[in-house]
Coordinates of C-alpha atoms in Angstrom, one line a residue:
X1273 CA 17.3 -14.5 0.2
X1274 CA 19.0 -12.4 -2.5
X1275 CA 21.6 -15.2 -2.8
X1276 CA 19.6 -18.4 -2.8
X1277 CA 17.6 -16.7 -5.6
X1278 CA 20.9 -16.3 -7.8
X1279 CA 22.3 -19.7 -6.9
X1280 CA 18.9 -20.8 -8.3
X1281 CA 19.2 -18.9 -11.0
X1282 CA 22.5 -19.8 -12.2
X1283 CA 21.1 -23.7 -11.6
X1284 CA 18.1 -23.0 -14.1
X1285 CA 20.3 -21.3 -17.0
X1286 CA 23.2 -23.8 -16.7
X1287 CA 20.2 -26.8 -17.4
X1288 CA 18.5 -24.3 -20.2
X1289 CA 22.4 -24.5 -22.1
X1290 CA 22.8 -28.0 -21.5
X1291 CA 19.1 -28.3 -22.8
X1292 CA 18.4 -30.5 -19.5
X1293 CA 14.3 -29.8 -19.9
X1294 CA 13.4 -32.5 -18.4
X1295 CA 15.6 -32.3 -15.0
X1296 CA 14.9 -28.3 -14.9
X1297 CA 11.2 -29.2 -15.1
X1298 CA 11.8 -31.7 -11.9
X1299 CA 13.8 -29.0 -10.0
X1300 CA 10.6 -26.3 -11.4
X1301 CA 8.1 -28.2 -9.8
X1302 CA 9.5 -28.3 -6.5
X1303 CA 9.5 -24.3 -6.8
X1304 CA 7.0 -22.2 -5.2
X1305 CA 5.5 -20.0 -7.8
X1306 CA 5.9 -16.5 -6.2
X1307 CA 9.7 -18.0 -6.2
X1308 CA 9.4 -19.0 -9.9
X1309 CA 8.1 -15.5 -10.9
X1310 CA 10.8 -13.6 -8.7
X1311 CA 13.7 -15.5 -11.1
X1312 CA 12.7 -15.4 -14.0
X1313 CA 12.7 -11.4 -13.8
X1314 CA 16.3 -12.1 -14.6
X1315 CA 15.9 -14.0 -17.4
X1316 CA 15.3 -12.9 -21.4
X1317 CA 12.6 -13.6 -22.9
X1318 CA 13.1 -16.5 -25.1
X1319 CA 14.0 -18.7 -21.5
X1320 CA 11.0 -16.9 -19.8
X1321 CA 8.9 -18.5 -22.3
X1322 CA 10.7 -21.6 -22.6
X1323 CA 10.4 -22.2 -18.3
X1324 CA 6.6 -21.3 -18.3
X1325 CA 5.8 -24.0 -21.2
X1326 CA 7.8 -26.6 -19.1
X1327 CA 5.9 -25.9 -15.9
X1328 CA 2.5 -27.7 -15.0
X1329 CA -1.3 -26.6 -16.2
X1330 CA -2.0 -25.1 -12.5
X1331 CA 1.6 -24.5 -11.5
X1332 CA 2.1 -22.2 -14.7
X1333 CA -1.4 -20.2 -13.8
X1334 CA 0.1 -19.1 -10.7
X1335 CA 3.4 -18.4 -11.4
X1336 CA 1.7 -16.0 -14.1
X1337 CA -0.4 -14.4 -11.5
X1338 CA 2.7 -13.4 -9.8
X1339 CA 4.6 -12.0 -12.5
X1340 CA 5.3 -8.6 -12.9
X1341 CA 2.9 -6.6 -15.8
X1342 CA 5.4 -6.0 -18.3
X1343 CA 6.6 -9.9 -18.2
X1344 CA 2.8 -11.1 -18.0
X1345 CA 2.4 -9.1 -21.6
X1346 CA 5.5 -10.4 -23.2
X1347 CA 4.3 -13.7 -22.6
X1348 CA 0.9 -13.4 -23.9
X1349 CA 2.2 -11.9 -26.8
X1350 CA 4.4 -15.6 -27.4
X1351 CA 1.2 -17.4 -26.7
X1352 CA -1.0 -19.1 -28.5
X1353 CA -4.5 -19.0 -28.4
X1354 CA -5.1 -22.2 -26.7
X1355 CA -2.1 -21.3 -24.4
X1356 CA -3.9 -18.4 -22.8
X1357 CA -7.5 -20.1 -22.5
X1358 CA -5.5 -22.5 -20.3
X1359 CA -4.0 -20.0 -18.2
X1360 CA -7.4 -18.1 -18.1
X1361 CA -9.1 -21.3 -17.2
X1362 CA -6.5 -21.9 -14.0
X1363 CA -6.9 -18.0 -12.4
X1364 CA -9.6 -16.6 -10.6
X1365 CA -12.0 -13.7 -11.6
X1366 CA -10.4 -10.9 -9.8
X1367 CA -6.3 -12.1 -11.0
X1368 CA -8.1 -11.9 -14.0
X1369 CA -8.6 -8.1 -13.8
X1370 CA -5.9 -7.2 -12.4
X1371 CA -4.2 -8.3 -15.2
X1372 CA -6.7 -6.8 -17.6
X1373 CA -6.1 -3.1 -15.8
X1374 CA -2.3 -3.7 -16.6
X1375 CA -2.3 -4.6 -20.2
X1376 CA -2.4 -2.4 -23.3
X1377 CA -5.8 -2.5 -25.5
X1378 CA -5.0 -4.7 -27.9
X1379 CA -3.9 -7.2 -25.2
X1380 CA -7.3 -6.9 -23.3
X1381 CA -9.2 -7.7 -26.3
X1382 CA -7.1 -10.7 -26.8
X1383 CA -7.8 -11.9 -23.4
X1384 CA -11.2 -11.4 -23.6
X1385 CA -11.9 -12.9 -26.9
X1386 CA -10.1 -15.6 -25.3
X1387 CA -11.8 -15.8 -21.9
X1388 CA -15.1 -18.1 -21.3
X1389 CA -19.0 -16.5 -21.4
X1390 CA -19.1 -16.6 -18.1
X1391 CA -15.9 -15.0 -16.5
X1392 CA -16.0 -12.4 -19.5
X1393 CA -19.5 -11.4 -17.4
X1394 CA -17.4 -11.2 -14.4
X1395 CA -14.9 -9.6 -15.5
X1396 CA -17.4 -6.8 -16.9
X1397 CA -19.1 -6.9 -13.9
X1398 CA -16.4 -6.2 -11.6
X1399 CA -14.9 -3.3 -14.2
X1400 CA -17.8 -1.3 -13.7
X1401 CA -16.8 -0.1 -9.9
X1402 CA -14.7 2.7 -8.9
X1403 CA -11.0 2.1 -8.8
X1404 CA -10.2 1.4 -5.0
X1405 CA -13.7 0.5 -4.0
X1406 CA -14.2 -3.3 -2.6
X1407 CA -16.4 -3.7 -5.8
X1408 CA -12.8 -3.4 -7.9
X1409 CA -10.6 -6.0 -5.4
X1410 CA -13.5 -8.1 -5.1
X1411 CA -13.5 -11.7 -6.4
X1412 CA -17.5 -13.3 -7.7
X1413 CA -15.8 -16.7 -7.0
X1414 CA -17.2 -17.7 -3.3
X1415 CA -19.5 -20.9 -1.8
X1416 CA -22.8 -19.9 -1.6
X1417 CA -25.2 -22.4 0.5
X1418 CA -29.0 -22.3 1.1
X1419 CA -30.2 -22.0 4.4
X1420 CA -33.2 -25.7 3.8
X1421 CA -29.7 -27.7 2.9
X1422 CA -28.8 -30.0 5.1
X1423 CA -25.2 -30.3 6.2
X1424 CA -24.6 -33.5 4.0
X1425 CA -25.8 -31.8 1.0
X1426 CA -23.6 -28.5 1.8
X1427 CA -20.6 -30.6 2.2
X1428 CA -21.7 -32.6 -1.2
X1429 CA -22.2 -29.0 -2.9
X1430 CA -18.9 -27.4 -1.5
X1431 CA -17.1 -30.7 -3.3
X1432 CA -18.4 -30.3 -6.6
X1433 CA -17.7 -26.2 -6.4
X1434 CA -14.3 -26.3 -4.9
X1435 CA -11.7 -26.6 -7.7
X1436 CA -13.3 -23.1 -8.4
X1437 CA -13.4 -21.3 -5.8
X1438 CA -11.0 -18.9 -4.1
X1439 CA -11.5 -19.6 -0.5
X1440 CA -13.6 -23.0 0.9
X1441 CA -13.1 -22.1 4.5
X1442 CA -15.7 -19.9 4.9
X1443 CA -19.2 -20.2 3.1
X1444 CA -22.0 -18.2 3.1
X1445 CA -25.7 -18.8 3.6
X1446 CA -27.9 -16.7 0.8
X1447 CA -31.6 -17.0 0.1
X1448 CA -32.0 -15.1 -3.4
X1449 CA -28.5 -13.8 -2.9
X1450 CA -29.8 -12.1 0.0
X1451 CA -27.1 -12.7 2.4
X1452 CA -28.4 -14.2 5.5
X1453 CA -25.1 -15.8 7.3
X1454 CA -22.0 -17.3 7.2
X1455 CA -20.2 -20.9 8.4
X1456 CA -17.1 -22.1 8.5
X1457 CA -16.2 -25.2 6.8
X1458 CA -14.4 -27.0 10.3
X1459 CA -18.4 -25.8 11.6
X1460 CA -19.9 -28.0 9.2
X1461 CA -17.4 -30.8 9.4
X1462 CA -17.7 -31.1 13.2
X1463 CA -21.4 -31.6 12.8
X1464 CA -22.5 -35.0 14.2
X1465 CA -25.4 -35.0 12.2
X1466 CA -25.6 -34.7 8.8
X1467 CA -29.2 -33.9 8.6
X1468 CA -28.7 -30.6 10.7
X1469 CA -30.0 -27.9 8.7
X1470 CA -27.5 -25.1 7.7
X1471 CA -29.8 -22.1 9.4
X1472 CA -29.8 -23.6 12.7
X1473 CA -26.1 -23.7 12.6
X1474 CA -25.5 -20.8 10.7
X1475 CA -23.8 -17.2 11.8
X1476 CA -26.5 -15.1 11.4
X1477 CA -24.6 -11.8 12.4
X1478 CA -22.2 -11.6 9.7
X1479 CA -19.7 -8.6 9.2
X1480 CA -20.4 -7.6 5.5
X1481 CA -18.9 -4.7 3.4
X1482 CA -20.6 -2.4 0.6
X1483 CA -19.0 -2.7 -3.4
X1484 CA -18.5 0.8 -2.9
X1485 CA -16.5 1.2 0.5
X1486 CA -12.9 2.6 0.1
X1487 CA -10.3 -0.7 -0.2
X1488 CA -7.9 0.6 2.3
X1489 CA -11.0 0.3 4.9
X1490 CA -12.3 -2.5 3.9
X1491 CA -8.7 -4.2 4.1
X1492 CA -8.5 -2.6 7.9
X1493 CA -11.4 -4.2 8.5
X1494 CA -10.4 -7.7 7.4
X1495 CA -7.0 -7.3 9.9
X1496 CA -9.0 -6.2 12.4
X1497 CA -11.5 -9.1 12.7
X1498 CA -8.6 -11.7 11.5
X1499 CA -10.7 -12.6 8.5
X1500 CA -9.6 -15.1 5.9
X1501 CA -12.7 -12.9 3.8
X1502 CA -15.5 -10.4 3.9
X1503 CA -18.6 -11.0 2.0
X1504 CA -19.0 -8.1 -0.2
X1505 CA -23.2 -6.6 -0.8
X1506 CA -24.5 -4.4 -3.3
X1507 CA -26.9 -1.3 -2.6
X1508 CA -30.0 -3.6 -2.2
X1509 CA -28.1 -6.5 0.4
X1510 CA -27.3 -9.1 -2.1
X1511 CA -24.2 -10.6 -2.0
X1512 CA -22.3 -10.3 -5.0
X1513 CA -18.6 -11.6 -3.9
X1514 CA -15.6 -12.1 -1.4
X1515 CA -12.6 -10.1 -1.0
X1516 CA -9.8 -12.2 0.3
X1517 CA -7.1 -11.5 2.8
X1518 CA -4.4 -11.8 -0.2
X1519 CA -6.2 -9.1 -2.1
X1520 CA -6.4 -6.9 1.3
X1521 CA -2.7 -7.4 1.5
X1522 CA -1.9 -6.2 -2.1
X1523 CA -4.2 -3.0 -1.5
X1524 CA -2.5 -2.2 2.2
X1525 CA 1.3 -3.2 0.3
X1526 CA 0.3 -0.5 -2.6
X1527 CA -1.2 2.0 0.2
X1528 CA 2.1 2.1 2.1
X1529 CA 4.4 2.3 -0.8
X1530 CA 2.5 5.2 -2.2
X1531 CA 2.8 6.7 1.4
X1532 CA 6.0 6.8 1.6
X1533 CA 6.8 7.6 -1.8
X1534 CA 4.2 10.9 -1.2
X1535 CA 6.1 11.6 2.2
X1536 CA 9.4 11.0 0.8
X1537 CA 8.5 14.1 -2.0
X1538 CA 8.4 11.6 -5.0
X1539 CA 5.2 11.2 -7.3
X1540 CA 3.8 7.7 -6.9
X1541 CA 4.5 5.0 -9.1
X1542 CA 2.7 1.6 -10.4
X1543 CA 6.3 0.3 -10.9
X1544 CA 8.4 -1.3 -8.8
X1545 CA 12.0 0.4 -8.7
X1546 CA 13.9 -2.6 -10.1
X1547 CA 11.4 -2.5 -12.9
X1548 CA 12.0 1.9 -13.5
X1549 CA 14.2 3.3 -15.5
X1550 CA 16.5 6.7 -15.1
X1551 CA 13.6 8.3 -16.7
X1552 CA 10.2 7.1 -14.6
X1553 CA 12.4 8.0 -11.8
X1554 CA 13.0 11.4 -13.0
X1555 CA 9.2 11.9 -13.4
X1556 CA 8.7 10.7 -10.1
X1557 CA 10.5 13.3 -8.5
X1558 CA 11.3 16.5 -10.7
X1559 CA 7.8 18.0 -9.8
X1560 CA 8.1 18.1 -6.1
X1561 CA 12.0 19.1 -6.3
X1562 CA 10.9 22.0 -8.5
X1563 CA 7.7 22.5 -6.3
X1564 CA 9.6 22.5 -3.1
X1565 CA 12.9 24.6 -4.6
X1566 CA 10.7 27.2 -5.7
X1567 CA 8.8 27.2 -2.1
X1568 CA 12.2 27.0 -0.2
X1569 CA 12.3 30.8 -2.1
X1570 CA 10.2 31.9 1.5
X1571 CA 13.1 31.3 3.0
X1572 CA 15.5 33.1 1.3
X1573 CA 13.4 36.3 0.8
X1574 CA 13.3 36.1 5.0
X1575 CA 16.5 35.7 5.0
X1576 CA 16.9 39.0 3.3
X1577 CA 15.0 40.8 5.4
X1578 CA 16.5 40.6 8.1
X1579 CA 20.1 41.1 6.1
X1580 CA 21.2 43.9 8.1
X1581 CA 20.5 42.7 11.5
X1582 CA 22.3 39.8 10.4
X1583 CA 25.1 41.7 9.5
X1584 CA 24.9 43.2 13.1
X1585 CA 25.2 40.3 14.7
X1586 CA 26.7 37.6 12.1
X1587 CA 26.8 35.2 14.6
X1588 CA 23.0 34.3 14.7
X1589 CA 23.7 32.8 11.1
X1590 CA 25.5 30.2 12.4
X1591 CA 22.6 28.9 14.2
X1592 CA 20.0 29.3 11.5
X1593 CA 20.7 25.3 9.8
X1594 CA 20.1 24.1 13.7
X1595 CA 16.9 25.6 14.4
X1596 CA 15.7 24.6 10.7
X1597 CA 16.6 21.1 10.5
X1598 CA 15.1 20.6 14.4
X1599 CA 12.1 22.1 13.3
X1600 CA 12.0 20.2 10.7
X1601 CA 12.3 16.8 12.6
X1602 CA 10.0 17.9 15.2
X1603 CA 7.2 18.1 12.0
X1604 CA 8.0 15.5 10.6
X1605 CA 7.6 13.4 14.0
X1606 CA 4.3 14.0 15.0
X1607 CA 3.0 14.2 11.0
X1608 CA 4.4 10.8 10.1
X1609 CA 2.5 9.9 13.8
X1610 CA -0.6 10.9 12.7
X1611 CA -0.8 9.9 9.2
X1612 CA -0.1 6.5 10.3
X1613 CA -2.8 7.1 13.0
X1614 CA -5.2 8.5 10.4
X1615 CA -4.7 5.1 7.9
X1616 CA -5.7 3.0 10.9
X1617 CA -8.5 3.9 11.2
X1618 CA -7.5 5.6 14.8
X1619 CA -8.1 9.5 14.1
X1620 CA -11.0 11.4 12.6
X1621 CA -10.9 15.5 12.3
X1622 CA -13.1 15.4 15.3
X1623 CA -10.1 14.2 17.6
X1624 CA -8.4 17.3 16.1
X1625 CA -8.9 19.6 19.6
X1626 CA -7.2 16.8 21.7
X1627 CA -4.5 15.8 19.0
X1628 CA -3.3 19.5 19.3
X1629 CA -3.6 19.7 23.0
X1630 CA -1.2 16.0 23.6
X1631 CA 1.4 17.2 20.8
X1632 CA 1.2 21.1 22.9
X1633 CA 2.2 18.9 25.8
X1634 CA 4.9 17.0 24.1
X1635 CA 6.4 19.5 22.6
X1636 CA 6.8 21.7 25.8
X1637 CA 8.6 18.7 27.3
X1638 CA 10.8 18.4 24.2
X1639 CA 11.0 22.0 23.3
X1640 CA 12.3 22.7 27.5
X1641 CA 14.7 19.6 27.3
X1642 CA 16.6 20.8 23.9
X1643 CA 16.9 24.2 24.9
X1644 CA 18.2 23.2 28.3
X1645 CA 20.8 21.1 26.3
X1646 CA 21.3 23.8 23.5
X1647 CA 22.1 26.6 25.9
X1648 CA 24.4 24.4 27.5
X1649 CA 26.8 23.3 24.2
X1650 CA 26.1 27.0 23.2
X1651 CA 28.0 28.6 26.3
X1652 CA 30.6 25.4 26.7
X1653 CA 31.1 24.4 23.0
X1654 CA 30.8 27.4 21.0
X1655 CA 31.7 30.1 23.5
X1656 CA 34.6 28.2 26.0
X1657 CA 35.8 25.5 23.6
X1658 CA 35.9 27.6 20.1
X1659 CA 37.1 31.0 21.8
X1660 CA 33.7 32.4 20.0
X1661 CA 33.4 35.7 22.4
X1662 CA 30.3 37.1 19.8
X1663 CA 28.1 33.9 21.6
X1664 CA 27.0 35.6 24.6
X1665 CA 24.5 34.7 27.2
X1666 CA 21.8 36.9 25.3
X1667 CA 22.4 35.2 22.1
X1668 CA 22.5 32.0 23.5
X1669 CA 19.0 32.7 25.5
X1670 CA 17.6 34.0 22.3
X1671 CA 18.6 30.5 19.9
X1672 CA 17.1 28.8 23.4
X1673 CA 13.4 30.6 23.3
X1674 CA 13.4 30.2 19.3
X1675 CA 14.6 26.5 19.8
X1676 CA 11.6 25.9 22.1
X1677 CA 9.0 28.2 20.3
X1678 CA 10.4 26.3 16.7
X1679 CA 9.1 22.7 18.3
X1680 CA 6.2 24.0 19.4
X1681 CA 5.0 26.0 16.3
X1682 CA 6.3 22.6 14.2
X1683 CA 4.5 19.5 16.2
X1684 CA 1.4 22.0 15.9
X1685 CA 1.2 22.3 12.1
X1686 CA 2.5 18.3 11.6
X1687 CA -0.3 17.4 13.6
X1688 CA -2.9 19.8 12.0
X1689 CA -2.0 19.6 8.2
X1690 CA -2.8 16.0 7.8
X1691 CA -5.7 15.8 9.3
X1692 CA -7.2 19.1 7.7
X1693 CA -6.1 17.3 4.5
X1694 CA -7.7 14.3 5.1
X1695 CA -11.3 16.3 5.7
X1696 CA -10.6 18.1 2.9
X1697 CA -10.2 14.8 1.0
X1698 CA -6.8 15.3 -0.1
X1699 CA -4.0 12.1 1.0
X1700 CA -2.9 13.1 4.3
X1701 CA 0.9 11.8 3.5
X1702 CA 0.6 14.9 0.9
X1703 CA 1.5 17.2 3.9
X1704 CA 4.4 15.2 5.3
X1705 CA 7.8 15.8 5.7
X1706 CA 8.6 17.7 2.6
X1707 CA 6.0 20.7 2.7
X1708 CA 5.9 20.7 6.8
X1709 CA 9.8 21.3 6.6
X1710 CA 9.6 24.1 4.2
X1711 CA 6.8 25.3 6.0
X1712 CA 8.4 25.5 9.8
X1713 CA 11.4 26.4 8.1
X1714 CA 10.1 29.8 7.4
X1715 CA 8.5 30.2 10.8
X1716 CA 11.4 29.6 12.6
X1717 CA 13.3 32.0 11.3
X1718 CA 10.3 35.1 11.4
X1719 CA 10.4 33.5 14.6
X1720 CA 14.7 33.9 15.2
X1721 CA 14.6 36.7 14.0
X1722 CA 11.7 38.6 15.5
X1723 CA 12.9 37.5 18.9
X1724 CA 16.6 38.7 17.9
X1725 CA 15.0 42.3 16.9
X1726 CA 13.4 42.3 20.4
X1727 CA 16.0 41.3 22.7
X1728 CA 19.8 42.5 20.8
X1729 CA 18.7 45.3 19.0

């Protein structure tokens, strides 16, 4: 994909220097506008602005929509006035905020000064919820039918409403904006008779969401039932919008990158990486580097403590990397496990007793199985192969136990951490790999170390 997209855009820069406008607005047309808005990232701003004036009314609207922030404000800075009310005119209410949460003030009072009466109210309207609720993803834009109509005169109504709309495919029945059901538009058209009223037809058991219910949740549920939207109701029952599948994607696309980002040690950014600098990606990650250097100081002060039975038997040191990094891995496995878990919707902190009990289970089978295999290398590797006579059968029985007792103590806490955080209301991808790690890094070795005491000394 990477080189189709530079083939096309070393096709659109050769017609902008031959000033070919009107063949690079044929080959533009043909363009998908997510495509459109992915190229033109590579190109300055004078030919950015140049492509988007050459592209159609409704083509341009949704190239813009898919643009990344910082391009969408360079170009409404170029615009004119009557430029931006078109493109203003061509997206829907909830684009709309989006790209009003992205801009700089004086931006957002341009695009509101510029925006209509009507989706200005909208706009408002939809500002007013709590970031990530379904009251901030949702869209007002949505076909609203009355339960007398008749299926002719729904059919007539969805006709006149549809350039305006978001989604046609589903429409829902309201008296008062009280919601009362839903209907699918292939429902209405496969109605032999058009004088059918839309209640006996109707849904009437329709899966709704509050405007404040978290977005991740309210995106589960829309991939669980397969919908193309959920109607979205206020504290008293009336509906007051839709939230779309595409919108569900963005939120569950922003959810995992912030994941892993969080898991991978990093502060989460509203960037994408092409779009950081050396800088945004420094800030990103100093805090938990310092956070997690200063923490890795546990292991270290350990360490000293047990500096002269080390120097008893210096061999033990050379195992001290192998039970870290496996303890390590074994957290990391089962908290990565259960923070996806956790996001699905699968786990609650009441499922915490069995949780422990099947990762207690695992990790004896994985804990027996690596020791097995450990005391094995130990005694052919490290004591036959390498000549090592300091490796005896004790020490090797001794790196065995801790080996064993290291996955158990580690599956244990990466199972518990996130789903204490997430009852505690804290992101449960805060207790992934990097503080897990430090964590059974310093109980593995109180662990080697207290066995060691207690069996060569």
């Amino acid at each position: 994909m990477a080189d189709v997209n530079v083939t096309i855009e070393s096709m659109l820069m050769a017609l902008i220097e031959g000033k070919k406008y009107r063949t690079l607005k044929d080959v533009l047309v043909t363009m998908n506008p997510a495509d459109i808005a992915l190229v033109l990232e590579e190109f300055d701003e004078e030919s950015v602005t140049l492509i988007f004036r050459l592209l159609p009314k409704d083509q341009a609207a949704e190239t813009f929509v898919e643009m990344e922030s910082d391009m969408q404000e360079v170009l409404i800075k170029g615009f004119s006035d009557h430029e931006l009310r078109e493109v203003l005119e061509e997206i829907y209410v909830d684009d709309a905020v989006d790209l009003i949460e992205e801009m700089p003030a004086n931006v957002v009072k341009r695009i509101l000064a510029q925006a209509d009466p009507q989706m200005r109210k909208e706009i408002n309207e939809i500002l007013r919820y709590p970031e990530d609720s379904a009251g901030s993803i949702m869209t007002t834009e949505y076909i609203s039918l009355r339960p007398d109509m008749t299926v002719a005169e729904a059919i007539t109504k969805i006709r006149k409403t549809a350039v305006n709309r978001e989604t046609i495919y589903t429409c829902y029945v309201t008296d008062h904006r009280k919601l009362l059901g839903s209907i699918s538009l292939k429902d209405l058209l496969l109605v032999s008779n058009d004088d059918t009223l839309i209640e006996e037809i109707m849904e009437p058991n329709v899966i709704s969401v509050n405007t404040l219910d978290d977005s991740e949740e309210v995106s589960q549920k829309l991939a669980r039932y397969n919908f193309l939207a959920l109607p979205v109701v206020d504290q008293e029952d009336r509906m007051v919008g839709i939230v779309t599948f595409d919108d569900a994607l963005d939120v569950i696309q922003e959810g995992a990158t912030e994941d892993i980002e969080i898991m991978g040690g990093m502060t989460p950014s509203e960037k994408s990486y092409i779009r950081s600098n050396s800088f945004d990606l420094f800030k990103q990650r100093i805090p938990w580097l310092m956070l997690l250097m200063v923490s890795a100081t546990f292991t270290g002060m350990i360490i000293n403590g047990f500096e002269s039975a080390l120097a008893a038997q210096v061999v033990l040191t050379a195992f001290i990397p192998m039970l870290m990094d496996t303890g390590g891995n074994s957290g990391s496995q089962s908290s990565v496990t259960i923070i996806r878990a956790i996001s699905l919707g699968e786990l609650d902190f009441s499922d915490l007793p069995s949780v422990i009990w099947k990762e207690i289970k695992t990790a004896v089978m994985c804990g027996v199985v690596l020791a097995c295999a450990c005391f094995v290398k130990i005694l052919l590797v490290d004591r036959m192969l390498l000549g090592n006579e300091s490796v005896t059968i004790m020490v090797a029985a001794v790196v065995c136990v801790t080996l064993a007792l290291t996955v158990l103590m580690a599956k244990v806490v990466g199972c518990t951490l996130p789903m204490c955080a997430k009852k505690l209301g804290f992101d449960p991808a805060v207790m992934a790999s990097p503080f897990i790690t430090t964590m059974v890094d310093a109980m593995s070795l109180l662990v080697f170390f207290g066995i060691a005491s207690a069996l060569l000394f």
